[in-house]
Coordinates of C-alpha atoms and ligand atoms in Angstrom, one line a residue:
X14 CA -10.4 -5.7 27.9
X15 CA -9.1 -5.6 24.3
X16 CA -11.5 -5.2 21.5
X17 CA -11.6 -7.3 18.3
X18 CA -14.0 -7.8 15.5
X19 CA -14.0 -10.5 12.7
X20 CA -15.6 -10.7 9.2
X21 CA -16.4 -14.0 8.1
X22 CA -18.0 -13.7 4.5
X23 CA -19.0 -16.1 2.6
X24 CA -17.9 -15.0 -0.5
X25 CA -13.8 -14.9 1.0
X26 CA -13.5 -18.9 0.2
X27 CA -10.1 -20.3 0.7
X28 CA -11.3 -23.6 -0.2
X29 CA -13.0 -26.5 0.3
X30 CA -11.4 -28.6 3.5
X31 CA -10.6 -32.4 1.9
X32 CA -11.4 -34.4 5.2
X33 CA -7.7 -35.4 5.1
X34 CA -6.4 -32.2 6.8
X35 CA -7.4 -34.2 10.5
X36 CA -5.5 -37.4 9.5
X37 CA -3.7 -38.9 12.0
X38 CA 0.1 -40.9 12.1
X39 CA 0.5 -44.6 13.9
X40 CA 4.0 -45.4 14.2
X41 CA 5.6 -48.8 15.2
X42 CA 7.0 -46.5 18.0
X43 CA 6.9 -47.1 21.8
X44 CA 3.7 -48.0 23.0
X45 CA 1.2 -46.6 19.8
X46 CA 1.0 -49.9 18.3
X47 CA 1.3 -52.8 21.1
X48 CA -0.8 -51.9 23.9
X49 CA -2.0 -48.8 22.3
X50 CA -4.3 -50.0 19.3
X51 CA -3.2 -53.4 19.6
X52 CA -3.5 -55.4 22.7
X53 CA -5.1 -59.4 22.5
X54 CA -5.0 -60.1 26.2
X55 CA -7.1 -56.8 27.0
X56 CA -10.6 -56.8 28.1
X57 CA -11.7 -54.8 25.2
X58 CA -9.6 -56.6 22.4
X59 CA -12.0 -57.9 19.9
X60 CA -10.9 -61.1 18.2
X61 CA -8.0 -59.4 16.2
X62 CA -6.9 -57.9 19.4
X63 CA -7.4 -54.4 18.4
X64 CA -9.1 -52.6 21.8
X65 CA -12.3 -51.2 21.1
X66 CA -11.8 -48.4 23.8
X67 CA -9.3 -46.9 21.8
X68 CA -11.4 -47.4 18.3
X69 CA -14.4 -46.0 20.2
X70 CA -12.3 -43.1 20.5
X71 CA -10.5 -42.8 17.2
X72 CA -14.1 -43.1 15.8
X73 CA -15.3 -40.0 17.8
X74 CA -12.1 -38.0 16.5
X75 CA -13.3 -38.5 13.0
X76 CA -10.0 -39.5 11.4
X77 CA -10.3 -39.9 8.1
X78 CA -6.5 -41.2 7.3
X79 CA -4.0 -42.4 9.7
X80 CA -0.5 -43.0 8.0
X81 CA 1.5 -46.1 8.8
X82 CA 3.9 -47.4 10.2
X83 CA 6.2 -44.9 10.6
X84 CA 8.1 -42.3 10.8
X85 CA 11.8 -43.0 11.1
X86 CA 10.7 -46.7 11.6
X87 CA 10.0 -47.3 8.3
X88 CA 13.6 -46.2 7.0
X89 CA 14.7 -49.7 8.4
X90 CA 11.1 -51.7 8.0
X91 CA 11.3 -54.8 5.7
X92 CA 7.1 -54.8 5.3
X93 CA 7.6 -58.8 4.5
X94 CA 8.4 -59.1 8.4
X95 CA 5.2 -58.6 9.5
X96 CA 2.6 -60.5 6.8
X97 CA 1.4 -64.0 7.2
X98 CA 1.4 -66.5 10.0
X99 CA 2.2 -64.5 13.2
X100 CA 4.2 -67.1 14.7
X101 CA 6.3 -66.9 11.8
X102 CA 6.9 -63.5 11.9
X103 CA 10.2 -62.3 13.2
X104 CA 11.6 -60.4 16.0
X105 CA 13.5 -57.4 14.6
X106 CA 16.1 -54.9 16.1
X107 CA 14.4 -51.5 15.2
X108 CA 16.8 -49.5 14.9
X109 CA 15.4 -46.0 14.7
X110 CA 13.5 -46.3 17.9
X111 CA 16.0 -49.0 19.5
X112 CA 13.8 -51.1 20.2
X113 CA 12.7 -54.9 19.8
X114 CA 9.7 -55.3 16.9
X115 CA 7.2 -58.4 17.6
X116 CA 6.1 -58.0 14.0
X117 CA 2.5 -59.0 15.7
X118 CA 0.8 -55.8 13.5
X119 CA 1.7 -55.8 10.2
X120 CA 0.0 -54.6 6.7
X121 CA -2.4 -56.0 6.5
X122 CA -3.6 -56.1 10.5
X123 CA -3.3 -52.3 10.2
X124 CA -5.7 -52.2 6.9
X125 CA -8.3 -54.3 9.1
X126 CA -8.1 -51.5 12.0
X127 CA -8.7 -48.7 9.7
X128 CA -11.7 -50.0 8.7
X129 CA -13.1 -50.9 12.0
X130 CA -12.1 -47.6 13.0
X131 CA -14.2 -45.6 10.5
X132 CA -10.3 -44.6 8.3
X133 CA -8.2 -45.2 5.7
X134 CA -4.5 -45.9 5.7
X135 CA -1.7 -43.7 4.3
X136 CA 1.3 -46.1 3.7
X137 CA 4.9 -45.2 3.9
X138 CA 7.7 -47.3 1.9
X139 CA 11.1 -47.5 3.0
X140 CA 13.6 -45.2 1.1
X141 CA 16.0 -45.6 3.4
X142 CA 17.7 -49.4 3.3
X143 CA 14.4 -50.6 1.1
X144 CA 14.6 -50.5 -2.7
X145 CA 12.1 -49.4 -5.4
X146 CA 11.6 -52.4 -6.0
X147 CA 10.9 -53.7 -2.5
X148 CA 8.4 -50.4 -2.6
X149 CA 6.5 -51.8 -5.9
X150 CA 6.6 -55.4 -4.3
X151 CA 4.5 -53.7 -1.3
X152 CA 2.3 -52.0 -3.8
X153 CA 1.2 -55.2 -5.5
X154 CA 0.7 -56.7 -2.6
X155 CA -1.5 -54.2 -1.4
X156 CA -3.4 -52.7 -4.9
X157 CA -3.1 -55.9 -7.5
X158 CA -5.8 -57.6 -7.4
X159 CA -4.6 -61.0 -8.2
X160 CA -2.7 -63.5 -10.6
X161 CA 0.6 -62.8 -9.1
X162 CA 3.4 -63.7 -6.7
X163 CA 2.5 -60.6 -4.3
X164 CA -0.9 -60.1 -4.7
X165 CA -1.6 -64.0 -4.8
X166 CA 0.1 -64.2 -1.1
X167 CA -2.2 -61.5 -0.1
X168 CA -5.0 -63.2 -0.9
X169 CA -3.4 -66.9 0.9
X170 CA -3.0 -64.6 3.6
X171 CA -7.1 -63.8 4.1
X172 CA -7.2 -61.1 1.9
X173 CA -9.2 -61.7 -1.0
X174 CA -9.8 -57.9 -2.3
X175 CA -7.1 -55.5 -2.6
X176 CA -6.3 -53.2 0.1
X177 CA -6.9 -50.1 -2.3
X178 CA -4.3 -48.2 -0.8
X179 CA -4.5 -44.4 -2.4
X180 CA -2.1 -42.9 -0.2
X181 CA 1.8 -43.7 -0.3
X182 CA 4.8 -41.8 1.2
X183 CA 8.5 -42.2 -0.8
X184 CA 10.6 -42.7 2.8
X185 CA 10.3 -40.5 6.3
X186 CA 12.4 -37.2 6.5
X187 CA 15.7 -38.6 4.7
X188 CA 17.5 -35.3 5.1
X189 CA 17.5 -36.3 8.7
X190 CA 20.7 -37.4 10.3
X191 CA 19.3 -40.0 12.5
X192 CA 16.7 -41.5 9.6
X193 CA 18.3 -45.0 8.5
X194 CA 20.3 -44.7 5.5
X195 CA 19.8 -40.6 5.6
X196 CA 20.4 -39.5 1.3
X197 CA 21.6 -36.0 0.2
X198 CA 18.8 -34.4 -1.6
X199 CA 19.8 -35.5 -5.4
X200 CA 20.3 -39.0 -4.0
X201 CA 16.8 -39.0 -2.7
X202 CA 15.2 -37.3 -5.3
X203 CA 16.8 -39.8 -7.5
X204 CA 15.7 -42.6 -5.7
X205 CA 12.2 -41.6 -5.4
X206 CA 11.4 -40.3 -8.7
X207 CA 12.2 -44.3 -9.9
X208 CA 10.4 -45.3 -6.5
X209 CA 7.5 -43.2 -8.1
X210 CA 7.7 -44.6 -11.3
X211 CA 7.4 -48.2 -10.0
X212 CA 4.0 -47.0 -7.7
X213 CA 2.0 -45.0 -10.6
X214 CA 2.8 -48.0 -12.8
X215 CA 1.3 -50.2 -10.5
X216 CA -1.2 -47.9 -9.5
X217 CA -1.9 -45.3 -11.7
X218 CA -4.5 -43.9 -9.1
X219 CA -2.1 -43.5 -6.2
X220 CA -1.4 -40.2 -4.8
X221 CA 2.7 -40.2 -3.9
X222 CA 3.8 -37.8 -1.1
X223 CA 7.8 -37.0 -1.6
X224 CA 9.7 -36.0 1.5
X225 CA 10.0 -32.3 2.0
X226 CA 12.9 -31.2 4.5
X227 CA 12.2 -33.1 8.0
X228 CA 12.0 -29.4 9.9
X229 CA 12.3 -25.7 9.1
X230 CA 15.4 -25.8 11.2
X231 CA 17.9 -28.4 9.4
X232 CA 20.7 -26.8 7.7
X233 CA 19.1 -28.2 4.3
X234 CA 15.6 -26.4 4.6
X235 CA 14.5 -25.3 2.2
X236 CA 17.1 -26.4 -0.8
X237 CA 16.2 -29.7 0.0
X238 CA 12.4 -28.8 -1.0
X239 CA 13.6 -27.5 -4.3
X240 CA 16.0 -30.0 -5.4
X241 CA 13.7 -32.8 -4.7
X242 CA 11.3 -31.2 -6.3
X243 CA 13.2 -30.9 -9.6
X244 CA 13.7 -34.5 -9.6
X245 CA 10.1 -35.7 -8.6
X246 CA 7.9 -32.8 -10.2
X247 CA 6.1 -34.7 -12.7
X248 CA 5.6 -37.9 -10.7
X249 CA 5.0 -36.4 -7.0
X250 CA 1.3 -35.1 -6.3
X251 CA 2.4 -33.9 -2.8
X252 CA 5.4 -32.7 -0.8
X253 CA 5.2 -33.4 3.0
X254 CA 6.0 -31.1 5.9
X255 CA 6.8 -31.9 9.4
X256 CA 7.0 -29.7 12.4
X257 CA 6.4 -30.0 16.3
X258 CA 6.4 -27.2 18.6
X259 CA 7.5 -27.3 22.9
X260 CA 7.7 -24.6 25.3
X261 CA 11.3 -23.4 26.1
X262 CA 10.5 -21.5 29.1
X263 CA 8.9 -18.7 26.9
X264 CA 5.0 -18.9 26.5
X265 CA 5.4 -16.1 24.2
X266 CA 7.1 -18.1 21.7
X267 CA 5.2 -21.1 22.3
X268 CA 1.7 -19.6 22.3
X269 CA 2.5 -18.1 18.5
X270 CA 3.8 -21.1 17.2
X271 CA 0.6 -20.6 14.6
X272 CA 2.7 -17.9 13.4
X273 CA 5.5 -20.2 12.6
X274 CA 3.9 -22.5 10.9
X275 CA 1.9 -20.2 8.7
X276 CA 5.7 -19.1 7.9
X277 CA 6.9 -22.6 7.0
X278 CA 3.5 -23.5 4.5
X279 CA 4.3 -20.3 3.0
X280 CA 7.9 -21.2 2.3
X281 CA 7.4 -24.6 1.1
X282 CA 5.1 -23.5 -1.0
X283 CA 7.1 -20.7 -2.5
X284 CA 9.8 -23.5 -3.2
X285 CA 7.6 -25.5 -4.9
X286 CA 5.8 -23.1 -7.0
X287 CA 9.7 -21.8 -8.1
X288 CA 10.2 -25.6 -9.8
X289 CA 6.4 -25.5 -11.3
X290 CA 7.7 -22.5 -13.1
X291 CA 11.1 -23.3 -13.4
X292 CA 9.8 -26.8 -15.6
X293 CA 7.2 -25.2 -16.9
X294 CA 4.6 -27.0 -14.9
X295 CA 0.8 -26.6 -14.4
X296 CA 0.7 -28.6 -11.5
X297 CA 0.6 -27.1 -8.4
X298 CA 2.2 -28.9 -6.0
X299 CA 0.3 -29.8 -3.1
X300 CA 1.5 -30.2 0.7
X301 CA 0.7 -32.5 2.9
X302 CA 1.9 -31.8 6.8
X303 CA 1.9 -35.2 7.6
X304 CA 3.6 -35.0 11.2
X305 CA 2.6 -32.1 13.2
X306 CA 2.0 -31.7 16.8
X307 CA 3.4 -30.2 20.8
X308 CA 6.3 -32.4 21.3
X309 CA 9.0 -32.3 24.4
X310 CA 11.3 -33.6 22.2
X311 CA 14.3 -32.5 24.4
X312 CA 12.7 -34.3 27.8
X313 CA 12.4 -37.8 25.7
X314 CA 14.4 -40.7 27.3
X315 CA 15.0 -44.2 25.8
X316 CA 15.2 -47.4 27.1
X317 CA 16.9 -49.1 24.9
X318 CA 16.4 -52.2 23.1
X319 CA 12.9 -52.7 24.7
X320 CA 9.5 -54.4 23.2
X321 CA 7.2 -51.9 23.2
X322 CA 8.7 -49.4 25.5
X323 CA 7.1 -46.1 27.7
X324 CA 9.0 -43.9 25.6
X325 CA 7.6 -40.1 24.1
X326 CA 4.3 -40.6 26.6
X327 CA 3.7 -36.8 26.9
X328 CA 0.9 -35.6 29.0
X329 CA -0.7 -32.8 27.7
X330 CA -1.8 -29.2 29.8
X331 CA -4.0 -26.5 28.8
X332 CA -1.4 -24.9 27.7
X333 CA -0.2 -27.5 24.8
X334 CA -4.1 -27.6 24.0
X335 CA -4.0 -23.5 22.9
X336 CA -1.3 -23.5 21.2
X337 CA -2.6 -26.9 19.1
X338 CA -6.2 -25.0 18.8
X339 CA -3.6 -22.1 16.9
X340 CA -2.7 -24.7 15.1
X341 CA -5.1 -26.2 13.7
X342 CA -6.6 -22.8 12.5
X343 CA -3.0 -22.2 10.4
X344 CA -3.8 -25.7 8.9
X345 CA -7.2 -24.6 8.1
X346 CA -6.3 -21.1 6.9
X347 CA -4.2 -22.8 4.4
X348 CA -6.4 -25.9 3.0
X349 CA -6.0 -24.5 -0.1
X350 CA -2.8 -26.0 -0.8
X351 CA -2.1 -28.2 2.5
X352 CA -4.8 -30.6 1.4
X353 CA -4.0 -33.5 4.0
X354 CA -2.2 -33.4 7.3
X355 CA -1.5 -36.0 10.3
X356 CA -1.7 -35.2 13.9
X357 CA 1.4 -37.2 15.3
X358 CA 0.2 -39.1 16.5
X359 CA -2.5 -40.4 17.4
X360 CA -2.6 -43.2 20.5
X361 CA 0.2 -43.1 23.5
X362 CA 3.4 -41.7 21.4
X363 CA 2.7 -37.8 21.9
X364 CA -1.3 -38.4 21.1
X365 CA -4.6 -37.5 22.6
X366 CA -5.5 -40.8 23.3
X367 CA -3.6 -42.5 26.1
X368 CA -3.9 -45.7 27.1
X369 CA -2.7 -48.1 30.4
X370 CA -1.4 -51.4 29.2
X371 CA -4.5 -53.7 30.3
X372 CA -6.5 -50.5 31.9
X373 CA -8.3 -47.2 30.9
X374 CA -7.7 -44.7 28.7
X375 CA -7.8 -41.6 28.5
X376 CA -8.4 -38.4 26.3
X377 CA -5.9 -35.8 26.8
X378 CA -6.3 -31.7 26.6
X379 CA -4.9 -31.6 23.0
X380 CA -8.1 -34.3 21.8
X381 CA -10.7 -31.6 22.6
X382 CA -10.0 -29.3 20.1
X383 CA -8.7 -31.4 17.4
X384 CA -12.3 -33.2 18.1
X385 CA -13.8 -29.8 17.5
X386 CA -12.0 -28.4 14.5
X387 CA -12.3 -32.2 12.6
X388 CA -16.1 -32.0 13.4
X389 CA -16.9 -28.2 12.6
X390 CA -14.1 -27.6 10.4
X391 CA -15.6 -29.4 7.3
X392 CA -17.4 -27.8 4.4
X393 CA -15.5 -24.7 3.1
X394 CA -13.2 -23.0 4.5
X395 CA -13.5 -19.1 5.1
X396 CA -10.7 -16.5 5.3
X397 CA -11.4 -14.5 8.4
X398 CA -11.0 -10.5 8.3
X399 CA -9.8 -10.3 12.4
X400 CA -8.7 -6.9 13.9
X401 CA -6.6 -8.2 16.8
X402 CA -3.9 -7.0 19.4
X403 CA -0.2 -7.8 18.8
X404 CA 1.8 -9.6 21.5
X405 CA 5.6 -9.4 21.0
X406 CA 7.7 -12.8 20.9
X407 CA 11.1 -12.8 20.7
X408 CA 11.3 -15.7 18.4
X409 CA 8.8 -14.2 15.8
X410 CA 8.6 -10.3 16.3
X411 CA 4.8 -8.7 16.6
X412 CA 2.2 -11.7 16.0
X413 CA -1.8 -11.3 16.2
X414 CA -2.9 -12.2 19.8
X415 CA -5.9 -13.9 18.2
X416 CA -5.8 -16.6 15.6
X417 CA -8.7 -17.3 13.9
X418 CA -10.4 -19.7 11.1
X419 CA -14.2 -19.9 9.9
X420 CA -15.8 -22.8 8.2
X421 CA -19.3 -23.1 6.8
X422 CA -20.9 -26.0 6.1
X423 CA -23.8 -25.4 3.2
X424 CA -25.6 -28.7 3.7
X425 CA -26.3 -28.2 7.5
X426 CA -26.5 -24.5 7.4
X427 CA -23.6 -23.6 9.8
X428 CA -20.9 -21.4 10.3
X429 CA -18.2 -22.2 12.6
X430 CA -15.3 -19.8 13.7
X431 CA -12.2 -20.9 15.6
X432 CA -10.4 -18.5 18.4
X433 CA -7.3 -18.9 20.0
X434 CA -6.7 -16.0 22.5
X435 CA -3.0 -16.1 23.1
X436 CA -2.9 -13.0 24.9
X437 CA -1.4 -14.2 29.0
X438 CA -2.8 -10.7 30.5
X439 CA -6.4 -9.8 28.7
X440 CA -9.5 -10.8 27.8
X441 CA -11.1 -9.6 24.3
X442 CA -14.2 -8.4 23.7
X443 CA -14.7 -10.0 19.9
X444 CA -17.5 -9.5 17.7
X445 CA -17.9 -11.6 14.7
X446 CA -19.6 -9.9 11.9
X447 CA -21.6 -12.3 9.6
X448 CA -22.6 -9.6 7.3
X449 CA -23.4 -12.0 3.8
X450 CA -25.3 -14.5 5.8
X451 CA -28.0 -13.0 6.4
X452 CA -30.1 -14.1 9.2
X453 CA -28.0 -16.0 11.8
X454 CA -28.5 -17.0 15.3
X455 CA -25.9 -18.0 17.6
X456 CA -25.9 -21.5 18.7
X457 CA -22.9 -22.2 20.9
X458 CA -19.6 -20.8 22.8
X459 CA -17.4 -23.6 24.1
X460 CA -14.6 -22.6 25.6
X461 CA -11.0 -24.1 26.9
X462 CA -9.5 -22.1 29.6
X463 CA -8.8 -22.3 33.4
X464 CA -6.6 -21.2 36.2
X465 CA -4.0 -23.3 35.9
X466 CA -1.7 -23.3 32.7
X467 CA -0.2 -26.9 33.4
X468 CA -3.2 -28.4 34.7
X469 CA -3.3 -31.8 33.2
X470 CA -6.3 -35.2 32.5
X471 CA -4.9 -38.2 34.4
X472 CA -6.7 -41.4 35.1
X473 CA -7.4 -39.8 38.4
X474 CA -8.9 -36.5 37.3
X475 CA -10.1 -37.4 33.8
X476 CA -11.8 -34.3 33.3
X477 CA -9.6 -31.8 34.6
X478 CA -9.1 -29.9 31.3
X479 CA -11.9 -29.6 28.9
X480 CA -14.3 -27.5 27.0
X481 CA -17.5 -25.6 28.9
X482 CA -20.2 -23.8 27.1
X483 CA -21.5 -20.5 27.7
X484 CA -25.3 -20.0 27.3
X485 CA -25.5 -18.5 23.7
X486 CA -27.8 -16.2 24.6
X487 CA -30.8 -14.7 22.1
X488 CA -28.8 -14.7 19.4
X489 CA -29.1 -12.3 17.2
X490 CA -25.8 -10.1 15.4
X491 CA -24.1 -8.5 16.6
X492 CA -22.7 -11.3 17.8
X493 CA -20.0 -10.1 20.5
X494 CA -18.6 -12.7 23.3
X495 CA -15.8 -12.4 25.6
X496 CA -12.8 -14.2 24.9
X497 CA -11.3 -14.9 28.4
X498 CA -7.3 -14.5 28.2
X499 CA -5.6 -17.6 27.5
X500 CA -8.5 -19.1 25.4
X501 CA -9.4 -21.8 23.1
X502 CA -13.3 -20.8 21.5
X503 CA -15.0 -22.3 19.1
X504 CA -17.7 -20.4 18.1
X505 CA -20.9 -22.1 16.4
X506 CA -23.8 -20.3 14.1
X507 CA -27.0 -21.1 12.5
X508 CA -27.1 -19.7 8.9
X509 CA -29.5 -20.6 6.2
X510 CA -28.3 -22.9 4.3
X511 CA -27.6 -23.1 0.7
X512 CA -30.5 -22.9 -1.5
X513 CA -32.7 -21.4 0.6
Ligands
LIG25 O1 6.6 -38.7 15.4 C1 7.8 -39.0 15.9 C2 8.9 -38.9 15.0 O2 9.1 -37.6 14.6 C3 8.8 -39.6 13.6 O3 9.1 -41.0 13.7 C4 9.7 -38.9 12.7 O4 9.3 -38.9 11.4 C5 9.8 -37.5 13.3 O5 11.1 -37.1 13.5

């Protein structure tokens, strides 16, 4: 059994989390709109048609932001397609996806599902063949309140108060070669510094995200990052990252993807803080991972031209769920500076809700601990001091066989820590050291683990993979618990809280 130890002071504050960092992405993609939040003839649509299975769900996530509607979709959206009378509306080639858009979900039927499901929506504009203009048009639409052409159609369209739409993305990974209309960097940094311009005019309270490279591993990462920058520094308040991780036969490699990432926010930010003081800046640039997630991107089929097609419907196994618990720790670790980030996605298309087209749905491995870290991952966030074994990869050299992240929450008095063990051979033996807190007791060990790596939830065996406590015990520090190998832990603590 290895042997670990973690400080968790209260004094090491990274920062404090902004509720945005367990956002969420719906995409007019597959299955994640129709039949997935959307679905009238279903026996749990409510009068919109949105199912209230899948809100009940999204609700018990605590999403705080989902960002809409796409994604590589957007880059050939034309947002007018899919406001006012839905028999109106068109149907649409989508190119990106190569499929056949309804237009039944538009605008402003996505702003009516956030707020029955307890979020708020993130738009993206399209930089690919939409214009700035077409972007501002969008904007008053959705944030003018009224008196003219676009915000007056809002309202003839049942929408008397303004959407109040704080969050908009310039475009969807245009570095990418398959993104509609795909710019060079000073093309697109061009294009959405003006696009920018338009929005904060418009909306001087709007938080713009510009489009950081789409992966660490296109050719343009990270020059892309620095020349947009230099173009969109002043007007940009965030620059977005996107990565997914899958297993290539090495569960190594997979298992420390937390590794990678830290690697990439450390990178991105480097790039950006290289144009704050290259103009002189005293912004600091903040990031926004706004697509992250497990993705078998190299098993996806299409089926093309389609309406609403089966398509990027992985199922998630224990195994995806561990290395998304280390992932979610790198996202907390780093909250000082990645101040939102989306889980993409977030219903059917790679998500951990998955519904049947007129049947159940289901939570998948990766919802348990992205349930856990959005609801004990709040309050400030902690750096955590942890001794830990190294396991060798071949993709990343030596990495720490246990990620970890801490929160405490001051107004309930907790401290939470967070424990992937990726080690494939040992338990640990890990004692977390509380030593500013004071009294503490120990309230609860959950735990994600099992026998079988691949095991799997299916409408059959819902509960097949899935946290289990352990009795806490009395309680009192030194607070040691076994990590079994192959481990997702979420450790929970009564503090005093703040004050007393
Ligand atoms: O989330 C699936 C796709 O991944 C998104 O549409 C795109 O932005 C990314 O490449």
């Amino acid at each position: 059994m290895n042997k670990a130890k973690c400080i968790v002071d209260k004094d090491y504050v990274i920062a404090e989390v902004d509720p945005r960092l367990y956002g969420s992405f719906i995409e007019h993609l597959g299955r994640a709109v129709y039949s997935g939040i959307y679905e009238p003839d279903h026996p749990a649509a409510d009068e919109q048609g949105f199912r209230q299975d899948v809100i009940g769900l999204v609700k018990e996530l605590g999403v705080p932001i989902v960002r809409y509607p796409g994604g590589n979709f957007v880059s050939g959206y034309n947002w007018t397609d899919g406001i006012g009378p839905k028999h109106l509306r068109p149907r649409r080639l989508d190119y990106a996806w190569q499929s056949v858009e309804s237009n039944q979900v538009g605008i402003d039927e996505f702003v009516d599902w956030c707020k029955k499901a307890g979020t708020k929506p993130m738009a993206a504009v399209n930089l690919g063949t939409g214009t700035p203009q077409e972007a501002g048009y969008m904007m008053e639409y959705c944030n003018y309140p009224a008196g003219t052409y676009w915000s007056d159609l809002r309202i003839r369209n049942g929408h008397k108060d303004p959407h109040n739409i704080k969050v908009w993305c310039l475009g969807n990974e245009m570095d990418g070669p398959w993104q509609t209309c795909s710019l060079s960097a000073e093309d697109y940094g061009k294009k959405a510094r003006e696009t920018a311009k338009i929005l904060k005019w418009i909306d001087p309270a709007a938080e713009l995200v510009v489009c950081g490279s789409a992966s660490p591993w296109m050719p343009s990462y990270p020059e892309w990052d620095r020349v947009v920058l230099e173009h969109t520094y002043e007007q940009a308040d965030y620059i977005s990252l996107h990565r997914y991780y899958e297993n290539e036969e090495n569960i190594e490699n997979f298992l420390a993807s937390f590794a990678d990432m830290d690697a990439f926010i450390r990178t991105v930010a480097a790039a950006a803080d290289y144009v704050k003081a290259k103009t002189r800046s005293k912004k600091v640039m903040k990031l926004s991972f706004d697509e992250w997630n497990v993705w078998y991107i190299k098993k996806q089929t299409r089926v093309p031209w389609a309406e609403a097609p089966a398509i990027l419907e992985d199922q998630y196994s224990l195994l995806d769920a561990l290395v998304f618990g280390g992932m979610l720790c790198t996202l907390l670790n780093h909250c000082d500076r990645v101040r939102m980030a989306c889980l993409a996605q977030l219903v059917n298309v790679i998500a951990p809700i998955f519904t049947e087209k007129g049947g159940r749905v289901l939570k998948q491995a990766t919802y348990y601990p992205f349930q856990q870290v959005s609801a004990y991952g709040r309050g400030t966030a902690l750096k955590t001091l942890t001794t830990s074994e190294k396991v060798e990869t071949g993709l990343y050299g030596e990495v720490p066989a246990l990620q970890t992240a801490a929160t405490y929450n001051e107004t309930d008095g907790s401290v939470t820590v967070f424990v992937l063990n990726s080690h494939r051979t040992e338990n640990s033996e890990f004692t977390v050291d509380l030593r500013s807190f004071g009294h503490a007791t120990m309230l609860e060990h959950s735990i994600m683990d099992g026998p079988d790596l691949f095991a799997q939830n299916t409408f059959e065996a819902p509960f097949t993979v899935m946290p289990h406590t352990r009795p806490a015990g009395e309680g009192a520090a030194p607070f040691t618990v076994k990590l079994p190998k192959l481990s997702w832990n979420v450790l929970r603590f009564s503090v005093a809280k703040a004050g007393l």
